[in-house]
Coordinates of C-alpha atoms and ligand atoms in Angstrom, one line a residue:
M5 CA 6.2 6.2 33.9
Q6 CA 2.4 6.4 33.3
I7 CA 0.6 4.0 31.0
K8 CA -2.0 5.7 28.9
R9 CA -5.1 3.8 27.9
H10 CA -7.9 3.8 25.3
S11 CA -10.1 0.8 24.6
I12 CA -9.3 0.9 20.9
L13 CA -6.0 2.3 19.5
V14 CA -6.0 2.9 15.8
V15 CA -2.5 3.1 14.3
G16 CA -2.3 5.4 11.3
S17 CA -4.2 8.5 10.3
G18 CA -4.7 7.9 6.6
L19 CA -8.1 7.2 5.0
A20 CA -8.3 3.7 6.4
G21 CA -7.4 4.8 10.0
M22 CA -9.6 7.8 10.1
R23 CA -12.6 5.9 8.7
A24 CA -12.0 3.1 11.3
A25 CA -11.8 5.6 14.1
V26 CA -15.0 7.3 13.0
A27 CA -16.8 4.0 12.8
A28 CA -15.6 2.8 16.2
R29 CA -16.6 6.2 17.8
E30 CA -20.0 6.2 16.2
N31 CA -20.5 2.7 17.7
G32 CA -19.8 4.0 21.2
A33 CA -16.2 2.9 21.7
D34 CA -13.4 4.8 23.5
V35 CA -11.1 5.1 20.5
A36 CA -8.0 7.2 19.7
V37 CA -5.6 7.4 16.8
I38 CA -1.8 7.3 17.1
S39 CA 0.2 8.4 14.0
I40 CA 3.5 9.6 12.7
C41 CA 1.8 12.6 11.1
Q42 CA -1.2 14.9 11.2
P43 CA -4.1 13.1 9.4
V44 CA -4.1 15.1 6.2
R45 CA -0.4 14.6 5.8
S46 CA -0.9 10.9 5.4
H47 CA -0.2 9.4 1.9
S48 CA -3.9 9.0 1.2
V49 CA -3.9 12.8 0.5
A50 CA -1.8 12.2 -2.6
A51 CA -4.3 9.8 -4.3
Q52 CA -5.1 11.5 -7.5
G53 CA -7.3 9.5 -10.0
G54 CA -10.3 8.3 -8.1
I55 CA -12.4 5.8 -6.3
N56 CA -14.4 3.0 -7.9
A57 CA -18.1 2.2 -7.5
P58 CA -20.6 0.8 -10.0
L59 CA -22.9 3.9 -9.9
G60 CA -23.7 3.6 -13.6
N61 CA -23.6 7.4 -14.0
H62 CA -21.4 7.5 -17.1
P63 CA -23.2 7.2 -20.4
E64 CA -21.2 4.1 -21.2
S65 CA -21.7 2.4 -17.9
K66 CA -25.5 2.0 -17.8
D67 CA -25.2 -1.8 -17.5
D68 CA -22.6 -1.7 -14.8
S69 CA -23.4 -3.7 -11.7
V70 CA -21.9 -5.1 -8.4
E71 CA -21.3 -8.3 -10.2
R72 CA -19.4 -6.7 -13.1
H73 CA -17.2 -4.7 -10.8
A74 CA -16.5 -7.7 -8.6
F75 CA -15.7 -9.8 -11.6
D76 CA -13.3 -7.2 -13.0
T77 CA -11.6 -7.1 -9.6
V78 CA -11.3 -10.8 -9.4
K79 CA -10.0 -11.1 -13.0
G80 CA -7.6 -8.2 -12.3
S81 CA -6.3 -10.0 -9.2
D82 CA -5.4 -13.0 -11.5
Y83 CA -7.8 -15.0 -9.4
L84 CA -5.8 -14.7 -6.2
A85 CA -8.4 -12.4 -4.4
D86 CA -10.8 -14.0 -1.9
Q87 CA -14.1 -13.7 -3.7
P88 CA -16.4 -13.2 -0.6
A89 CA -14.2 -10.2 0.5
V90 CA -14.3 -8.7 -3.0
I91 CA -18.1 -9.1 -3.2
K92 CA -18.4 -7.5 0.2
M93 CA -16.3 -4.5 -0.8
I94 CA -18.2 -3.9 -4.0
E95 CA -21.6 -4.4 -2.4
L96 CA -20.7 -1.6 0.0
A97 CA -19.2 0.6 -2.7
K98 CA -22.2 2.7 -3.7
E99 CA -23.2 3.6 -0.1
T100 CA -19.6 4.4 0.7
I101 CA -19.5 7.0 -2.2
Y102 CA -22.8 8.5 -1.1
E103 CA -21.7 8.6 2.5
L104 CA -18.5 10.5 1.5
E105 CA -20.6 12.8 -0.6
H106 CA -22.9 13.5 2.3
W107 CA -19.9 14.2 4.5
G108 CA -19.0 17.0 2.0
C109 CA -16.6 15.4 -0.5
P110 CA -16.6 17.7 -3.6
F111 CA -16.8 15.1 -6.3
S112 CA -16.6 16.2 -9.9
R113 CA -20.0 16.0 -11.7
F114 CA -21.7 15.4 -15.0
E115 CA -23.8 18.2 -16.4
D116 CA -26.9 16.8 -14.9
G117 CA -25.4 17.0 -11.4
R118 CA -24.7 13.3 -10.9
I119 CA -21.2 12.2 -9.6
G120 CA -18.7 12.1 -12.5
Q121 CA -17.0 8.8 -13.5
R122 CA -14.1 8.1 -15.8
P123 CA -12.5 5.0 -17.3
F124 CA -9.7 3.3 -15.4
G125 CA -7.5 0.3 -16.2
G126 CA -8.9 -3.2 -16.3
A127 CA -12.5 -2.0 -15.8
G128 CA -15.3 -3.2 -18.0
Y129 CA -17.1 0.2 -17.6
P130 CA -16.1 3.7 -16.6
R131 CA -16.7 3.6 -12.9
T132 CA -14.0 5.7 -11.2
C133 CA -15.5 8.6 -9.3
F134 CA -13.2 11.5 -8.8
A135 CA -12.7 15.0 -7.4
A136 CA -10.6 16.4 -10.3
D137 CA -7.2 14.8 -9.7
R138 CA -7.2 15.4 -6.0
T139 CA -9.6 12.6 -5.0
G140 CA -7.6 11.4 -2.0
H141 CA -7.1 14.9 -0.7
S142 CA -10.9 15.6 -0.7
I143 CA -11.8 12.2 0.8
L144 CA -9.2 12.3 3.5
H145 CA -10.2 15.8 4.5
V146 CA -13.9 14.9 5.0
A147 CA -13.0 11.7 7.0
W148 CA -10.7 13.7 9.3
E149 CA -13.3 16.5 9.7
R150 CA -15.8 13.8 10.7
S151 CA -13.4 12.5 13.4
V152 CA -12.9 16.1 14.7
K153 CA -16.7 16.5 14.9
L154 CA -16.9 13.3 17.0
G155 CA -14.0 14.4 19.2
V156 CA -11.7 11.4 18.4
P157 CA -8.3 12.2 19.9
V158 CA -5.3 12.0 17.5
Y159 CA -1.9 11.6 19.0
E160 CA 0.5 12.8 16.3
D161 CA 4.3 12.7 16.0
R162 CA 4.3 9.2 17.3
L163 CA 5.6 5.9 15.9
V164 CA 4.2 2.6 17.1
V165 CA 7.3 0.4 17.5
R166 CA 5.9 -2.7 19.3
L167 CA 2.7 -4.6 19.6
V168 CA 2.4 -6.1 23.0
V169 CA 0.7 -9.6 22.9
R170 CA 0.4 -12.2 25.6
D171 CA -1.4 -15.5 25.3
Q172 CA -2.3 -14.5 21.7
K173 CA -4.2 -11.4 23.0
V174 CA -3.5 -7.7 22.3
K175 CA -2.5 -5.9 25.5
G176 CA -1.0 -2.6 24.2
L177 CA 1.6 -0.7 22.2
I178 CA 5.0 0.8 22.7
V179 CA 5.3 4.1 21.0
Y180 CA 8.2 6.4 20.2
N181 CA 7.2 10.1 20.7
F182 CA 9.3 12.3 18.4
K183 CA 8.3 15.5 20.3
S184 CA 9.5 14.4 23.7
G185 CA 12.1 11.9 22.4
E186 CA 10.7 9.3 24.8
L187 CA 9.2 5.9 24.6
E188 CA 5.6 5.7 25.8
M189 CA 3.4 2.8 27.1
W190 CA -0.1 2.5 25.8
E191 CA -2.7 -0.1 26.9
C192 CA -5.7 -1.1 24.8
D193 CA -8.2 -4.0 24.4
A194 CA -8.0 -3.9 20.6
T195 CA -5.9 -2.3 18.0
I196 CA -6.5 -1.5 14.4
F197 CA -3.4 -1.2 12.2
A198 CA -4.0 1.1 9.3
I199 CA -0.4 1.8 8.6
G200 CA -0.3 2.2 4.8
G201 CA 2.1 1.1 2.1
A202 CA 5.8 0.1 1.9
G203 CA 7.3 1.8 -1.2
Q204 CA 10.3 3.1 0.7
I205 CA 11.7 -0.5 0.7
Y206 CA 12.6 0.1 -3.0
G207 CA 13.2 3.9 -2.8
A208 CA 12.1 4.3 -6.4
T209 CA 8.5 4.9 -5.5
S210 CA 5.4 7.0 -5.8
N211 CA 4.8 6.6 -2.1
A212 CA 5.5 9.2 0.6
L213 CA 8.5 9.1 2.9
N214 CA 6.5 7.6 5.8
C215 CA 5.4 4.7 3.7
T216 CA 8.1 2.3 5.0
G217 CA 5.7 -0.5 5.8
F218 CA 7.3 -0.6 9.3
G219 CA 3.9 -1.1 10.9
M220 CA 3.6 -4.4 9.0
A221 CA 6.8 -5.6 10.6
V222 CA 5.5 -4.5 14.1
A223 CA 2.5 -6.7 13.5
Y224 CA 4.7 -9.6 12.2
W225 CA 7.0 -9.4 15.3
G226 CA 3.8 -9.5 17.4
G227 CA 2.7 -12.8 15.9
V228 CA 0.5 -11.9 13.0
A229 CA 1.5 -13.3 9.6
L230 CA 2.4 -11.4 6.5
K231 CA 0.4 -12.5 3.4
D232 CA 1.2 -12.3 -0.4
M233 CA 4.1 -10.0 0.1
E234 CA 5.7 -10.9 -3.3
F235 CA 2.9 -9.1 -5.1
I236 CA 4.0 -5.5 -5.7
Q237 CA 2.4 -3.2 -8.1
F238 CA 4.8 -1.3 -10.2
H239 CA 2.8 1.6 -11.6
P240 CA 3.5 2.0 -15.3
T241 CA 3.6 5.8 -15.3
T242 CA 5.8 7.4 -12.7
L243 CA 8.0 10.2 -13.8
Y244 CA 11.4 9.2 -15.1
G245 CA 14.1 9.9 -12.5
N246 CA 12.1 10.7 -9.4
N247 CA 9.1 8.3 -9.7
V248 CA 6.5 11.0 -8.9
L249 CA 3.1 9.5 -9.8
I250 CA 1.3 10.4 -13.0
S251 CA -2.1 9.0 -12.3
E252 CA -3.8 6.4 -14.5
A253 CA -6.4 9.2 -14.9
A254 CA -4.0 10.7 -17.5
R255 CA -4.6 7.5 -19.7
G256 CA -8.3 7.4 -18.5
E257 CA -8.7 10.9 -20.1
G258 CA -7.2 9.6 -23.3
G259 CA -3.4 9.7 -23.0
Y260 CA -1.2 7.5 -25.3
L261 CA 1.9 5.6 -24.5
R262 CA 4.6 5.8 -27.2
N263 CA 8.0 4.3 -27.7
N264 CA 11.0 6.0 -29.3
K265 CA 9.6 5.2 -32.8
G266 CA 6.4 7.1 -31.9
E267 CA 4.3 3.9 -31.9
R268 CA 1.5 3.2 -29.5
F269 CA 3.1 -0.1 -28.5
M270 CA 0.2 -1.3 -26.3
E271 CA -1.3 -2.5 -29.6
K272 CA 1.0 -5.4 -29.4
Y273 CA 0.3 -6.3 -25.8
A274 CA -3.3 -5.6 -25.1
P275 CA -5.0 -4.8 -28.4
E276 CA -8.5 -4.3 -26.9
K277 CA -7.8 -2.3 -23.8
M278 CA -4.6 -0.6 -25.1
E279 CA -3.3 2.0 -22.5
L280 CA -6.1 1.0 -20.2
A281 CA -5.0 -2.6 -19.7
P282 CA -4.3 -3.4 -16.0
R283 CA -1.2 -2.0 -14.5
D284 CA 0.8 -5.2 -14.3
I285 CA 0.4 -5.7 -18.1
V286 CA 1.2 -2.1 -19.0
S287 CA 4.3 -2.0 -16.8
R288 CA 5.7 -5.2 -18.3
S289 CA 5.0 -3.8 -21.8
I290 CA 7.0 -0.6 -21.1
Y291 CA 9.8 -2.7 -19.6
Q292 CA 9.8 -4.9 -22.6
E293 CA 10.0 -1.9 -25.0
V294 CA 12.9 -0.5 -23.1
L295 CA 14.7 -3.9 -22.9
E296 CA 14.3 -4.3 -26.7
G297 CA 15.8 -0.9 -27.4
R298 CA 12.6 1.0 -28.3
G299 CA 12.6 3.2 -25.1
Y300 CA 14.7 6.2 -24.2
G301 CA 17.6 6.3 -21.7
T302 CA 19.4 3.1 -20.8
K303 CA 18.1 -0.5 -20.6
E304 CA 18.7 -0.4 -16.8
N305 CA 16.9 2.9 -16.3
G306 CA 14.8 3.6 -19.4
Y307 CA 11.5 5.3 -20.1
V308 CA 8.8 5.8 -22.7
H309 CA 6.6 8.8 -23.5
L310 CA 3.1 9.5 -22.1
D311 CA 1.5 11.7 -24.7
L312 CA -1.5 13.9 -24.1
T313 CA -0.8 16.5 -26.6
H314 CA -3.7 15.5 -28.8
L315 CA -6.2 16.3 -26.0
P316 CA -7.8 19.8 -25.7
A317 CA -5.9 22.0 -23.3
E318 CA -9.1 22.8 -21.4
Q319 CA -9.6 19.1 -20.6
I320 CA -6.2 18.8 -19.1
L321 CA -6.6 22.0 -17.2
E322 CA -10.0 21.0 -15.8
R323 CA -9.5 17.3 -15.2
L324 CA -5.7 16.9 -14.6
P325 CA -4.5 20.2 -13.1
Q326 CA -2.4 18.8 -10.3
I327 CA -0.8 16.1 -12.6
R328 CA 0.1 18.8 -15.2
E329 CA 1.7 20.8 -12.4
L330 CA 3.6 17.8 -11.0
A331 CA 5.0 17.0 -14.4
L332 CA 6.0 20.7 -15.0
R333 CA 7.7 20.9 -11.7
F334 CA 9.4 17.6 -11.6
S335 CA 10.3 16.9 -15.2
G336 CA 10.1 20.4 -16.7
Q337 CA 7.6 19.3 -19.4
D338 CA 4.1 20.8 -20.0
M339 CA 1.9 17.9 -21.0
I340 CA -0.3 20.2 -23.0
K341 CA 2.5 20.8 -25.4
D342 CA 5.0 17.9 -24.9
P343 CA 5.0 14.2 -24.1
I344 CA 6.3 13.4 -20.6
P345 CA 8.9 10.7 -19.7
V346 CA 7.5 7.8 -17.7
Q347 CA 8.8 4.5 -16.3
P348 CA 7.4 1.8 -13.9
G349 CA 8.0 2.4 -10.1
F350 CA 6.8 0.8 -6.8
H351 CA 3.3 2.0 -6.2
Y352 CA 1.3 -0.4 -4.1
A353 CA 1.8 -3.3 -1.9
M354 CA -0.9 -5.9 -2.6
G355 CA 0.4 -8.0 0.3
G356 CA 0.4 -7.0 3.9
I357 CA -0.8 -8.0 7.4
H358 CA -2.9 -11.1 7.2
V359 CA -6.5 -10.6 8.3
D360 CA -9.9 -12.0 7.3
G361 CA -12.9 -10.4 5.5
N362 CA -13.9 -8.8 8.9
C363 CA -10.3 -7.3 9.1
A364 CA -9.6 -9.5 12.1
S365 CA -6.6 -11.6 12.8
K366 CA -7.2 -15.3 13.6
E367 CA -3.7 -15.5 15.2
V368 CA -4.0 -12.6 17.7
E369 CA -7.3 -11.7 19.4
G370 CA -8.1 -8.0 19.4
F371 CA -5.9 -7.3 16.4
Y372 CA -7.5 -5.7 13.3
A373 CA -6.0 -4.2 10.2
C374 CA -7.3 -2.3 7.2
G375 CA -6.0 -0.1 4.3
E376 CA -3.0 -0.7 2.2
G377 CA -0.9 -2.3 5.0
A378 CA -3.5 -5.0 5.4
C379 CA -4.0 -8.0 3.2
I380 CA -7.8 -8.7 3.3
S381 CA -7.3 -10.3 -0.1
V382 CA -9.4 -8.0 -2.3
H383 CA -6.6 -7.1 -4.7
G384 CA -4.9 -10.5 -5.1
A385 CA -1.9 -10.5 -7.4
N386 CA -2.8 -7.1 -9.0
R387 CA -4.9 -4.3 -7.8
L388 CA -7.1 -2.3 -10.1
G389 CA -6.7 1.5 -10.0
G390 CA -9.4 3.2 -7.9
N391 CA -10.0 0.1 -5.8
S392 CA -7.6 1.0 -3.0
L393 CA -9.4 4.1 -1.8
L394 CA -12.5 2.1 -2.0
G395 CA -10.9 -0.7 0.1
C396 CA -9.7 1.8 2.7
A397 CA -13.1 3.4 3.1
V398 CA -15.1 0.2 3.2
F399 CA -12.8 -1.9 5.4
G400 CA -11.8 1.1 7.5
K401 CA -15.5 1.2 8.5
V402 CA -15.7 -2.6 8.9
S403 CA -12.7 -2.8 11.1
G404 CA -14.0 0.1 13.3
L405 CA -17.3 -1.7 13.7
E406 CA -15.8 -5.1 14.4
A407 CA -13.3 -3.7 17.0
A408 CA -16.1 -1.8 18.7
K409 CA -18.2 -5.0 18.9
F410 CA -15.2 -6.9 20.2
V411 CA -14.3 -4.5 23.0
E412 CA -17.8 -4.5 24.4
G413 CA -17.3 -7.9 25.7
V414 CA -13.7 -7.4 27.1
S415 CA -12.6 -6.1 30.4
P416 CA -9.1 -4.7 30.9
S417 CA -6.8 -7.5 31.8
P418 CA -4.8 -7.2 35.1
D419 CA -1.6 -8.6 33.6
A420 CA -1.6 -6.0 30.7
K421 CA 0.5 -3.5 32.5
Y422 CA 3.2 -5.9 33.4
A423 CA 3.5 -7.2 29.8
I424 CA 3.6 -3.6 28.4
F425 CA 6.3 -2.7 30.9
E426 CA 8.4 -5.7 29.9
E427 CA 8.3 -4.8 26.2
F428 CA 9.0 -1.1 27.0
V429 CA 12.2 -2.1 28.8
K430 CA 13.4 -4.2 25.9
E431 CA 12.7 -1.4 23.4
Q432 CA 14.4 1.2 25.6
E433 CA 17.6 -1.0 25.8
K434 CA 17.7 -1.3 22.0
H435 CA 17.4 2.5 21.5
D436 CA 20.1 3.1 24.2
F437 CA 22.4 0.8 22.4
W438 CA 21.9 2.7 19.1
F439 CA 22.6 6.0 20.8
S440 CA 25.7 4.6 22.7
G441 CA 27.7 4.6 19.4
E442 CA 29.0 1.1 20.2
G443 CA 27.4 -0.3 17.0
K444 CA 29.9 -0.5 14.1
N445 CA 27.6 -0.5 11.1
D446 CA 26.2 2.5 9.2
P447 CA 22.4 2.0 8.9
F448 CA 22.1 4.2 5.8
Q449 CA 24.7 2.0 4.0
I450 CA 22.6 -1.0 4.8
M451 CA 19.4 0.8 3.6
Q452 CA 21.1 1.7 0.3
E453 CA 22.2 -1.9 -0.3
M454 CA 18.7 -3.2 0.5
R455 CA 17.2 -0.8 -2.0
D456 CA 19.7 -1.6 -4.7
T457 CA 19.1 -5.3 -4.2
M458 CA 15.4 -5.0 -4.4
K459 CA 15.4 -2.7 -7.4
L460 CA 17.8 -4.8 -9.3
K461 CA 16.7 -8.4 -8.4
V462 CA 13.1 -8.3 -7.3
F463 CA 11.6 -5.9 -9.9
V464 CA 9.1 -6.3 -12.8
Y465 CA 10.8 -9.4 -14.2
R466 CA 12.0 -12.1 -11.8
E467 CA 14.1 -15.2 -12.0
E468 CA 15.4 -17.9 -9.7
A469 CA 19.1 -17.0 -9.5
P470 CA 18.7 -13.2 -8.9
L471 CA 15.9 -13.9 -6.3
A472 CA 18.1 -16.4 -4.4
E473 CA 20.9 -13.8 -4.5
A474 CA 18.6 -11.1 -3.2
L475 CA 17.4 -13.3 -0.4
N476 CA 20.9 -14.1 0.7
K477 CA 21.9 -10.5 0.5
I478 CA 18.9 -9.3 2.6
R479 CA 19.8 -12.0 5.2
E480 CA 23.3 -10.7 5.3
L481 CA 22.1 -7.1 5.7
K482 CA 19.8 -8.3 8.6
K483 CA 22.8 -9.9 10.2
R484 CA 24.8 -6.7 9.9
F485 CA 21.9 -4.7 11.4
K486 CA 21.7 -7.1 14.3
E487 CA 25.5 -7.0 15.0
G488 CA 24.9 -3.3 15.7
V489 CA 24.2 0.0 14.0
Y490 CA 25.0 3.5 15.2
L491 CA 23.2 6.8 15.2
K492 CA 25.2 9.9 14.2
S493 CA 22.6 12.3 15.6
K494 CA 22.5 11.9 19.4
D495 CA 19.6 14.3 19.8
R496 CA 16.6 12.6 21.4
L497 CA 14.0 15.2 20.2
Y498 CA 12.6 14.8 16.7
N499 CA 15.4 12.4 15.8
R500 CA 14.5 11.5 12.2
E501 CA 17.6 9.4 11.9
L502 CA 16.2 7.2 14.7
E503 CA 12.9 6.9 12.8
W504 CA 14.7 5.6 9.7
V505 CA 16.7 3.1 11.8
L506 CA 13.6 1.8 13.4
A507 CA 11.9 1.6 9.9
L508 CA 15.0 -0.1 8.4
E509 CA 14.8 -3.0 10.9
G510 CA 11.2 -3.5 9.7
M511 CA 12.0 -3.0 6.0
L512 CA 14.6 -5.7 6.2
E513 CA 12.0 -8.2 7.5
L514 CA 9.6 -7.2 4.8
S515 CA 12.2 -7.5 2.1
E516 CA 13.0 -11.0 3.3
A517 CA 9.3 -12.0 3.2
I518 CA 9.1 -10.5 -0.4
C519 CA 12.2 -12.4 -1.6
L520 CA 11.1 -15.6 0.1
G521 CA 7.6 -15.5 -1.4
A522 CA 8.9 -14.5 -4.8
L523 CA 11.5 -17.2 -4.9
E524 CA 9.1 -20.0 -3.9
R525 CA 6.3 -18.9 -6.2
K526 CA 7.4 -20.6 -9.4
E527 CA 4.7 -19.2 -11.7
C528 CA 3.6 -15.9 -13.3
R529 CA 0.5 -14.4 -11.7
G530 CA -0.5 -10.7 -11.8
S531 CA 2.4 -8.5 -10.8
H532 CA 4.7 -11.5 -10.1
W533 CA 6.4 -12.5 -13.4
R534 CA 8.9 -15.3 -13.4
L535 CA 10.8 -15.5 -16.7
D536 CA 12.0 -19.0 -15.8
N537 CA 8.5 -20.2 -14.9
M538 CA 6.2 -18.8 -17.6
G539 CA 2.5 -19.2 -17.3
R540 CA 0.1 -19.3 -14.3
D541 CA 0.2 -22.6 -12.4
D542 CA -3.2 -23.0 -10.7
D543 CA -2.4 -26.6 -9.7
N544 CA 0.4 -25.6 -7.5
F545 CA 0.1 -21.9 -6.7
L546 CA -3.6 -20.9 -6.5
K547 CA -2.9 -20.1 -2.9
H548 CA -1.8 -17.3 -0.6
T549 CA 1.7 -17.1 0.7
L550 CA 2.0 -16.6 4.4
V551 CA 5.2 -15.7 6.3
N552 CA 5.3 -16.0 10.1
Y553 CA 8.0 -14.8 12.5
V554 CA 9.1 -17.9 14.4
D555 CA 12.0 -17.8 16.8
G556 CA 13.5 -14.9 14.9
E557 CA 13.2 -16.5 11.5
A558 CA 10.8 -16.2 8.5
K559 CA 8.7 -19.3 8.1
L560 CA 6.8 -19.8 4.9
S561 CA 3.4 -21.6 4.5
Y562 CA 0.4 -21.4 2.2
L563 CA -3.3 -20.8 2.5
D564 CA -6.2 -21.6 0.1
V565 CA -7.8 -18.9 -1.9
I566 CA -11.5 -18.5 -1.3
I567 CA -13.3 -19.1 -4.6
T568 CA -17.1 -19.0 -4.5
K569 CA -18.3 -17.6 -7.8
W570 CA -15.8 -17.3 -10.6
Q571 CA -13.5 -20.2 -11.5
P572 CA -10.0 -19.1 -12.7
E573 CA -9.8 -18.5 -16.5
E574 CA -7.1 -17.3 -18.8
R575 CA -6.6 -13.6 -18.2
K576 CA -6.7 -11.7 -21.5
Y577 CA -7.4 -8.0 -22.3
Ligands
FAD29 C1 0.7 9.1 -5.4 C2 -0.4 8.1 -5.2 C3 -1.6 8.2 -5.8 C4 -2.6 7.3 -5.6 N1 -3.8 7.4 -6.3 C5 -4.8 6.5 -6.0 C6 -6.1 6.6 -6.6 O1 -6.4 7.5 -7.4 N2 -7.1 5.7 -6.3 C7 -6.9 4.7 -5.4 O2 -7.8 3.9 -5.2 N3 -5.7 4.6 -4.8 C8 -4.7 5.4 -5.1 N4 -3.4 5.3 -4.5 C9 -3.3 4.3 -3.4 C10 -4.0 4.8 -2.2 O3 -3.9 6.2 -2.1 C11 -3.4 4.2 -0.9 O4 -3.3 2.8 -1.0 C12 -4.3 4.5 0.3 O5 -4.6 5.9 0.4 C13 -3.6 4.1 1.6 O6 -4.4 4.5 2.7 P1 -4.0 4.0 4.1 O7 -5.0 4.7 5.0 O8 -3.9 2.6 4.1 O9 -2.5 4.6 4.3 P2 -1.9 6.0 4.4 O10 -2.7 7.1 3.9 O11 -0.5 5.9 3.8 O12 -1.7 6.3 5.9 C14 -0.9 5.5 6.7 C15 -0.8 6.1 8.1 O13 -0.1 5.3 9.0 C16 0.8 6.1 9.8 N5 1.8 5.1 10.2 C17 2.4 4.2 9.5 N6 3.2 3.4 10.3 C18 3.0 3.9 11.5 C19 3.5 3.5 12.8 N7 4.4 2.4 12.9 N8 3.1 4.2 13.9 C20 2.3 5.2 13.8 N9 1.7 5.6 12.6 C21 2.1 4.9 11.5 C22 1.2 7.2 8.9 O14 1.6 8.3 9.6 C23 -0.1 7.5 8.1 O15 -0.9 8.3 8.9 C24 -2.4 6.2 -4.7 C25 -1.2 6.1 -4.0 C26 -0.2 7.1 -4.3 C27 1.1 6.9 -3.5

């Protein structure tokens, strides 16, 4: 079978991947994108609320600056972000917005024609730029159009299942092609993983179905560490029952959160910022109200109300049209007339593939990562709303530039083909076994048990005993998976069952890393809240968690946080 080749292979066609491909192409590299889906079906398209930059366009944000935005980000991260990476991201924010505008992104505007900005959680000034409540849709479309203009090939309907590394150098990828049902061999000098989030580990998530995080596991198996995996953002306002996202823009536009007594309970938890406190704080406040009987539904699966009925109908129709429609369709409530039921759900993975501020791995040469699946360490222990799209656009570009520079000095290695073929054979054998029906375990049963465990024991509030139980359970599930699972559908073409089984193997690894990191981090920081270890412990835990795959096992270690400007302080809002 033929081995296909491009100098740089970008994995993932969301905002980060498309931005990376454009940058690499514009810098002369032979680059192609491999992705599960057509670019504009990537989850970035669903981003609603906006993208941050200190433009100072809002009447209340005249004094905004790079420094203020960077400080809010570092404080929001509960001081776990690497400060040089944060500063780099914010220094590039303005030009990133203007670049997107020049590419044709239809940003909403103020009367005087300047790009509109609205308030978002944890921000000192209104600095979230937006295109109504379809910001991701607009930005992803222009990034994709740009790649079409430059002639960047996109190979869709393909899942990258293995990273081929020899002597700590990237050699290529093994790819499952849904359309042909075959495994393919791809050679490259560098790869950029832009593989998105991992919400499907929990199931109760605002993320799309292809956000399994599987690509993080592929990097992990290839020798790149996972970083800060225990930090998961539970978005405070996902619709009760199905966890469809109701963007923070709804609170940015003035929405209130109310308990079953009709009280705006955020008064008790964040008297200054109220509903616009950072997400970790708002999620815990909702959870606390429910636990203490002031929510609706049950304590295990309760909710509160998001109330926008005091806002003018025109404002909702103009600024939040998609969100209103989502709430109408998925909960039957019209937010113009009625409060809508909301609860916290998995929204964003702060952790991910360990790379530095240039998106490069120090462990594997030629490996880069960007976007939600990467941990460049700009979000630390809690991400601010609107900073993810910014991170994807900024570091997408950085990774494309860096990879293009790297491949200039590399010539294709003669041993690459052999290494790729070796990995291809191993992967083929694994698939053949699953298809053979000899495996005894039902993969979907294992997936359900994994999700139940994570939702019940590794959620907003955490404690030693449930975390230890979760870790044991995940290890038992991994064992059951390894003993052998079977596929019911024997069709090789478009076998979505196979896609889930592949993803499940990865999700089990990620779950193990999350549990391990959470169990060992005996403090409260950002989204990680240990009821049995209250308070932040900078003496022992002002550090990143790393998990490496060593001889088939997860090995934990720590790495210093880079602090250059702001010393950790108590985080109050
Ligand atoms: C509903 C929702 C609303 C949001 N709103 C906002 C917002 O207003 N502002 C903000 O800043 N952030 C927001 N976020 C977060 C933000 O949208 C995401 O973090 C960001 O878009 C992720 O972009 P990405 O390019 O990293 O990943 P994605 O857009 O998820 O793309 C990942 C790509 O990787 C591909 N892929 C994955 N694994 C593989 C593999 N193994 N092989 C091949 N291809 C693979 C997928 O096909 C996909 O193309 C929101 C998120 C959600 C879910």
